[in-house]
Amino acid sequence: MAHIHELGTPAALIDTQRMQRNIERMQKRMHSLGVGFRPHVKTTKCLPVARAQLAAGAQGITVSTLKEAEQFFAAGMDDILYAVGMVAGKLDQALALRQRGCDLKIITDNAAAAQEIGRFGQRHGMVFEVWIEIDTDSHRSGIQPEEEALLEVARTLQDTGMRVGGVIAHAGSSYDHDSHAALLAIAQQERDGAVRAAQRLREAGFACPVVSIGSTPTALTAQQLQGVTEVRAGVYVFFDLVMHNIGVCSTDDIALSVLTTVIGHQQEKGWAIVDAGWMAMSRDRGTQKQKHDFGFGQACTEDGTVLPGYILSGANQEHGILSRIGEPDHGIAQRLPVGTRLRILPNHACATGAQHPQYQAVLPDGSTEAWPRFYGW
Ligand SMILES: Cc1ncc(COP(=O)(O)O)c(C=O)c1O
C-alpha cells in the first residue's frame, strides 16, 4: 500500500473516485433508458474494475478476446459475450469454456463462419448461442439490417441446431464526431438498425430475444432505446482525451493517467524531458485528427490538476518531450524542475492501459493498491 508519492515511475494510475463516478453515471443512464448494461471489459482487462461495474448493476460482460473470457470466467463471471467474429480456429477454446459451464455467447456476420460454428457444434454435441452482428454505420463488420444475408446466416445457424440469440451492433463511427446533434443521429441509427434487424429475424420465425448495441459516445447520447434490450460500452469507465474531444466527458472525468518524473530539460527549446515515452503512453495519436491535438497526452500535476497548454508533444520509447503548445516556455526548468512528478492523461485509455502489467489504484487518501491486468489471446 505505497502512497502515490512513493510509487516508481512511469506507472498507470487509476483515480478510483473518478472511475466510480463514471461507472455510476453510465449505470444510472442505462437504468433511466430502461435497458440492461453489459460493460466491455477490454478497456481495463482488470478484475477489480469489472467487479465494480457488476456491483453497480451491470448484467454480464463483453470481451474482445477468449483469454478475457477465460480469466473473467475463472473469477466467477459467467454471462459473457465474445464480441469479435468467431472463426473455426477459436472454436475449441469457446467449446472448452462452454463445457466448463460458461454461458458464452459468440457472434458472426457471415454464412461461412455460421456453417463452421454449426458443423463444429454438431460434431461436439454443443448448441452455441450465436448473435448476428449488424452494421448500422458502415464502420467495420456486420450485416446491414435489410440485407438478405441476415436471414441466410440465421437459417444456417438454425439448420445446424445452433441458437440465434440476438443481434449486436456497435456504432464505431461515433468516434468521428464531436457535436451532440451528430452523435444523436448516430445513436438513433444504431438503435434503429439493430431493432430493424431483430424485427426481420422475428418475422422470419427466429425468436431473437436480445438486441445489443453500444459505444461510449452513443450510450451517453441516446435519447430513447425502445426495442433495445442491452447496451455495451467500454472506455467510459476511464474516459480519455479522445472522449473529451468528442464531447462526452471533461478532463476532470478521466480516471486513467500515467505518473511520470521530469528527468531533464532542453531549456532553449522549452522542453522538459520525462520518463514516460510511448512505451508508457502507447503510440496512439487518436486526438491528432480531432479539434484539439493533445500530442501523446495532457500534462497534469501529481495530484491531477491539469496544466493548461502543456502536453506530451513527442515520445521516444522511454523519453517523453513535454512542452507548451504555441509559445515555447523558456522557464520550464524553473517551473518543472528535475524530479517533478506529473500525471499525463492519455489519448486512448484502452491502448495506454495495455502498455502496463498492472494499474496502481489511487484511493481517496492517496494510498495505492496494485490491480493486475492481463494480456494475450
Ligand atoms: C463490439 C463492441 N462493442 C462495444 C464496444 C465499446 O465501445 P466503447 O469503448 O466506445 O465504449 C466496442 C469497442 O470497440 C466494440 O468493439
GROMACS .gro file of N, CA and C in nm, residues 159-247:
model
  267
  159ASP      N    1  -3.036  -2.440  -3.904
  159ASP     CA    2  -3.031  -2.571  -3.970
  159ASP      C    3  -2.928  -2.664  -3.909
  160THR      N    4  -2.826  -2.605  -3.844
  160THR     CA    5  -2.725  -2.690  -3.781
  160THR      C    6  -2.751  -2.704  -3.630
  161GLY      N    7  -2.867  -2.656  -3.586
  161GLY     CA    8  -2.906  -2.676  -3.446
  161GLY      C    9  -2.853  -2.571  -3.349
  162MET      N   10  -2.796  -2.463  -3.401
  162MET     CA   11  -2.745  -2.359  -3.311
  162MET      C   12  -2.860  -2.264  -3.274
  163ARG      N   13  -2.838  -2.183  -3.168
  163ARG     CA   14  -2.941  -2.091  -3.123
  163ARG      C   15  -2.910  -1.949  -3.170
  164VAL      N   16  -3.007  -1.885  -3.237
  164VAL     CA   17  -2.990  -1.744  -3.277
  164VAL      C   18  -3.036  -1.660  -3.158
  165GLY      N   19  -2.940  -1.615  -3.078
  165GLY     CA   20  -2.974  -1.550  -2.952
  165GLY      C   21  -3.008  -1.403  -2.963
  166GLY      N   22  -2.962  -1.339  -3.071
  166GLY     CA   23  -2.989  -1.197  -3.081
  166GLY      C   24  -2.907  -1.129  -3.188
  167VAL      N   25  -2.911  -0.997  -3.186
  167VAL     CA   26  -2.831  -0.916  -3.278
  167VAL      C   27  -2.745  -0.821  -3.196
  168ILE      N   28  -2.632  -0.784  -3.254
  168ILE     CA   29  -2.539  -0.695  -3.186
  168ILE      C   30  -2.487  -0.591  -3.286
  169ALA      N   31  -2.490  -0.464  -3.245
  169ALA     CA   32  -2.438  -0.356  -3.331
  169ALA      C   33  -2.347  -0.266  -3.248
  170HIS      N   34  -2.246  -0.211  -3.314
  170HIS     CA   35  -2.152  -0.119  -3.248
  170HIS      C   36  -2.128  -0.002  -3.344
  171ALA      N   37  -2.178   0.116  -3.309
  171ALA     CA   38  -2.164   0.232  -3.398
  171ALA      C   39  -2.029   0.300  -3.375
  172GLY      N   40  -1.925   0.235  -3.425
  172GLY     CA   41  -1.789   0.288  -3.406
  172GLY      C   42  -1.765   0.421  -3.474
  173SER      N   43  -1.848   0.456  -3.572
  173SER     CA   44  -1.829   0.584  -3.640
  173SER      C   45  -1.862   0.702  -3.549
  174SER      N   46  -1.920   0.674  -3.432
  174SER     CA   47  -1.947   0.782  -3.337
  174SER      C   48  -1.817   0.852  -3.297
  175TYR      N   49  -1.704   0.783  -3.310
  175TYR     CA   50  -1.575   0.842  -3.273
  175TYR      C   51  -1.533   0.953  -3.370
  176ASP      N   52  -1.599   0.960  -3.485
  176ASP     CA   53  -1.558   1.059  -3.586
  176ASP      C   54  -1.632   1.191  -3.568
  177HIS      N   55  -1.710   1.206  -3.463
  177HIS     CA   56  -1.794   1.326  -3.450
  177HIS      C   57  -1.772   1.396  -3.316
  178ASP      N   58  -1.811   1.523  -3.312
  178ASP     CA   59  -1.794   1.596  -3.187
  178ASP      C   60  -1.910   1.691  -3.159
  179SER      N   61  -2.022   1.671  -3.228
  179SER     CA   62  -2.139   1.754  -3.195
  179SER      C   63  -2.250   1.665  -3.142
  180HIS      N   64  -2.326   1.722  -3.050
  180HIS     CA   65  -2.434   1.646  -2.989
  180HIS      C   66  -2.533   1.599  -3.096
  181ALA      N   67  -2.561   1.687  -3.194
  181ALA     CA   68  -2.659   1.653  -3.296
  181ALA      C   69  -2.612   1.533  -3.378
  182ALA      N   70  -2.482   1.532  -3.415
  182ALA     CA   71  -2.430   1.421  -3.495
  182ALA      C   72  -2.431   1.291  -3.414
  183LEU      N   73  -2.395   1.300  -3.286
  183LEU     CA   74  -2.393   1.179  -3.201
  183LEU      C   75  -2.535   1.125  -3.182
  184LEU      N   76  -2.628   1.218  -3.170
  184LEU     CA   77  -2.767   1.178  -3.153
  184LEU      C   78  -2.815   1.101  -3.276
  185ALA      N   79  -2.777   1.151  -3.394
  185ALA     CA   80  -2.819   1.085  -3.518
  185ALA      C   81  -2.757   0.946  -3.528
  186ILE      N   82  -2.630   0.932  -3.490
  186ILE     CA   83  -2.565   0.800  -3.499
  186ILE      C   84  -2.623   0.704  -3.396
  187ALA      N   85  -2.653   0.758  -3.277
  187ALA     CA   86  -2.714   0.675  -3.173
  187ALA      C   87  -2.851   0.623  -3.219
  188GLN      N   88  -2.926   0.711  -3.283
  188GLN     CA   89  -3.059   0.673  -3.331
  188GLN      C   90  -3.048   0.567  -3.441
  189GLN      N   91  -2.948   0.590  -3.529
  189GLN     CA   92  -2.924   0.496  -3.639
  189GLN      C   93  -2.882   0.358  -3.587
  190GLU      N   94  -2.799   0.360  -3.482
  190GLU     CA   95  -2.752   0.234  -3.422
  190GLU      C   96  -2.872   0.158  -3.364
  191ARG      N   97  -2.956   0.231  -3.292
  191ARG     CA   98  -3.075   0.169  -3.232
  191ARG      C   99  -3.170   0.119  -3.341
  192ASP      N  100  -3.199   0.206  -3.438
  192ASP     CA  101  -3.297   0.171  -3.542
  192ASP      C  102  -3.251   0.050  -3.623
  193GLY      N  103  -3.122   0.047  -3.659
  193GLY     CA  104  -3.071  -0.062  -3.742
  193GLY      C  105  -3.077  -0.195  -3.669
  194ALA      N  106  -3.040  -0.194  -3.542
  194ALA     CA  107  -3.040  -0.319  -3.466
  194ALA      C  108  -3.184  -0.369  -3.443
  195VAL      N  109  -3.273  -0.275  -3.411
  195VAL     CA  110  -3.413  -0.313  -3.386
  195VAL      C  111  -3.477  -0.365  -3.515
  196ARG      N  112  -3.444  -0.299  -3.626
  196ARG     CA  113  -3.500  -0.343  -3.756
  196ARG      C  114  -3.450  -0.484  -3.792
  197ALA      N  115  -3.321  -0.509  -3.768
  197ALA     CA  116  -3.266  -0.642  -3.799
  197ALA      C  117  -3.337  -0.748  -3.715
  198ALA      N  118  -3.357  -0.717  -3.587
  198ALA     CA  119  -3.426  -0.812  -3.499
  198ALA      C  120  -3.569  -0.836  -3.547
  199GLN      N  121  -3.633  -0.729  -3.592
  199GLN     CA  122  -3.771  -0.740  -3.641
  199GLN      C  123  -3.777  -0.833  -3.763
  200ARG      N  124  -3.680  -0.815  -3.854
  200ARG     CA  125  -3.678  -0.902  -3.974
  200ARG      C  126  -3.658  -1.048  -3.934
  201LEU      N  127  -3.570  -1.070  -3.838
  201LEU     CA  128  -3.546  -1.208  -3.794
  201LEU      C  129  -3.672  -1.267  -3.732
  202ARG      N  130  -3.740  -1.186  -3.652
  202ARG     CA  131  -3.861  -1.237  -3.585
  202ARG      C  132  -3.970  -1.266  -3.688
  203GLU      N  133  -3.982  -1.178  -3.787
  203GLU     CA  134  -4.084  -1.201  -3.891
  203GLU      C  135  -4.055  -1.330  -3.968
  204ALA      N  136  -3.927  -1.367  -3.973
  204ALA     CA  137  -3.890  -1.490  -4.043
  204ALA      C  138  -3.896  -1.612  -3.951
  205GLY      N  139  -3.939  -1.589  -3.826
  205GLY     CA  140  -3.961  -1.703  -3.737
  205GLY      C  141  -3.851  -1.728  -3.634
  206PHE      N  142  -3.751  -1.640  -3.627
  206PHE     CA  143  -3.646  -1.657  -3.525
  206PHE      C  144  -3.682  -1.575  -3.401
  207ALA      N  145  -3.658  -1.631  -3.284
  207ALA     CA  146  -3.701  -1.561  -3.161
  207ALA      C  147  -3.621  -1.432  -3.139
  208CYS      N  148  -3.491  -1.437  -3.157
  208CYS     CA  149  -3.404  -1.320  -3.145
  208CYS      C  150  -3.434  -1.236  -3.020
  209PRO      N  151  -3.419  -1.293  -2.901
  209PRO     CA  152  -3.456  -1.219  -2.780
  209PRO      C  153  -3.368  -1.098  -2.748
  210VAL      N  154  -3.242  -1.100  -2.790
  210VAL     CA  155  -3.152  -0.992  -2.748
  210VAL      C  156  -3.127  -0.891  -2.860
  211VAL      N  157  -3.136  -0.762  -2.825
  211VAL     CA  158  -3.093  -0.655  -2.916
  211VAL      C  159  -2.989  -0.574  -2.839
  212SER      N  160  -2.862  -0.592  -2.878
  212SER     CA  161  -2.750  -0.536  -2.803
  212SER      C  162  -2.679  -0.432  -2.889
  213ILE      N  163  -2.664  -0.312  -2.836
  213ILE     CA  164  -2.598  -0.205  -2.913
  213ILE      C  165  -2.499  -0.134  -2.822
  214GLY      N  166  -2.415  -0.049  -2.882
  214GLY     CA  167  -2.342   0.042  -2.796
  214GLY      C  168  -2.199   0.075  -2.829
  215SER      N  169  -2.166   0.199  -2.792
  215SER     CA  170  -2.030   0.253  -2.786
  215SER      C  171  -2.041   0.362  -2.680
  216THR      N  172  -1.932   0.405  -2.625
  216THR     CA  173  -1.943   0.509  -2.521
  216THR      C  174  -2.013   0.635  -2.571
  217PRO      N  175  -1.976   0.690  -2.688
  217PRO     CA  176  -2.044   0.814  -2.730
  217PRO      C  177  -2.193   0.795  -2.753
  218THR      N  178  -2.233   0.683  -2.815
  218THR     CA  179  -2.378   0.667  -2.840
  218THR      C  180  -2.452   0.633  -2.711
  219ALA      N  181  -2.389   0.554  -2.624
  219ALA     CA  182  -2.456   0.519  -2.497
  219ALA      C  183  -2.483   0.644  -2.414
  220LEU      N  184  -2.393   0.742  -2.423
  220LEU     CA  185  -2.409   0.863  -2.342
  220LEU      C  186  -2.493   0.970  -2.411
  221THR      N  187  -2.538   0.941  -2.533
  221THR     CA  188  -2.614   1.042  -2.607
  221THR      C  189  -2.757   0.998  -2.636
  222ALA      N  190  -2.778   0.867  -2.655
  222ALA     CA  191  -2.909   0.817  -2.698
  222ALA      C  192  -3.022   0.872  -2.611
  223GLN      N  193  -3.131   0.907  -2.675
  223GLN     CA  194  -3.245   0.963  -2.602
  223GLN      C  195  -3.353   0.860  -2.576
  224GLN      N  196  -3.367   0.765  -2.668
  224GLN     CA  197  -3.466   0.659  -2.644
  224GLN      C  198  -3.416   0.531  -2.708
  225LEU      N  199  -3.437   0.420  -2.638
  225LEU     CA  200  -3.382   0.292  -2.685
  225LEU      C  201  -3.491   0.185  -2.689
  226GLN      N  202  -3.605   0.225  -2.739
  226GLN     CA  203  -3.716   0.130  -2.746
  226GLN      C  204  -3.677   0.011  -2.834
  227GLY      N  205  -3.703  -0.108  -2.786
  227GLY     CA  206  -3.671  -0.229  -2.864
  227GLY      C  207  -3.532  -0.283  -2.836
  228VAL      N  208  -3.449  -0.202  -2.771
  228VAL     CA  209  -3.314  -0.248  -2.735
  228VAL      C  210  -3.323  -0.318  -2.599
  229THR      N  211  -3.250  -0.428  -2.584
  229THR     CA  212  -3.254  -0.496  -2.453
  229THR      C  213  -3.132  -0.465  -2.369
  230GLU      N  214  -3.017  -0.438  -2.436
  230GLU     CA  215  -2.897  -0.407  -2.357
  230GLU      C  216  -2.802  -0.317  -2.435
  231VAL      N  217  -2.720  -0.245  -2.358
  231VAL     CA  218  -2.619  -0.155  -2.417
  231VAL      C  219  -2.482  -0.202  -2.369
  232ARG      N  220  -2.383  -0.185  -2.459
  232ARG     CA  221  -2.244  -0.214  -2.421
  232ARG      C  222  -2.161  -0.085  -2.432
  233ALA      N  223  -2.068  -0.067  -2.342
  233ALA     CA  224  -1.971   0.043  -2.354
  233ALA      C  225  -1.847   0.001  -2.276
  234GLY      N  226  -1.732   0.052  -2.318
  234GLY     CA  227  -1.607   0.012  -2.254
  234GLY      C  228  -1.527   0.127  -2.197
  235VAL      N  229  -1.492   0.221  -2.284
  235VAL     CA  230  -1.393   0.322  -2.243
  235VAL      C  231  -1.450   0.422  -2.142
  236TYR      N  232  -1.584   0.429  -2.131
  236TYR     CA  233  -1.649   0.522  -2.037
  236TYR      C  234  -1.594   0.507  -1.895
  237VAL      N  235  -1.546   0.387  -1.861
  237VAL     CA  236  -1.508   0.361  -1.722
  237VAL      C  237  -1.386   0.445  -1.682
  238PHE      N  238  -1.298   0.471  -1.780
  238PHE     CA  239  -1.182   0.558  -1.757
  238PHE      C  240  -1.198   0.693  -1.828
  239PHE      N  241  -1.264   0.694  -1.942
  239PHE     CA  242  -1.264   0.806  -2.035
  239PHE      C  243  -1.121   0.839  -2.078
  240ASP      N  244  -1.106   0.931  -2.173
  240ASP     CA  245  -0.973   0.969  -2.221
  240ASP      C  246  -0.987   1.098  -2.303
  241LEU      N  247  -0.876   1.142  -2.363
  241LEU     CA  248  -0.878   1.270  -2.434
  241LEU      C  249  -0.959   1.262  -2.563
  242VAL      N  250  -0.962   1.145  -2.625
  242VAL     CA  251  -1.047   1.128  -2.744
  242VAL      C  252  -1.193   1.150  -2.707
  243MET      N  253  -1.236   1.091  -2.595
  243MET     CA  254  -1.376   1.109  -2.550
  243MET      C  255  -1.401   1.255  -2.510
  244HIS      N  256  -1.300   1.318  -2.454
  244HIS     CA  257  -1.312   1.460  -2.420
  244HIS      C  258  -1.337   1.542  -2.547
  245ASN      N  259  -1.261   1.514  -2.652
  245ASN     CA  260  -1.279   1.588  -2.777
  245ASN      C  261  -1.414   1.559  -2.843
  246ILE      N  262  -1.461   1.436  -2.828
  246ILE     CA  263  -1.593   1.401  -2.883
  246ILE      C  264  -1.702   1.477  -2.808
  247GLY      N  265  -1.676   1.506  -2.682
  247GLY     CA  266  -1.769   1.589  -2.606
  247GLY      C  267  -1.852   1.513  -2.503
   0.00000   0.00000   0.00000
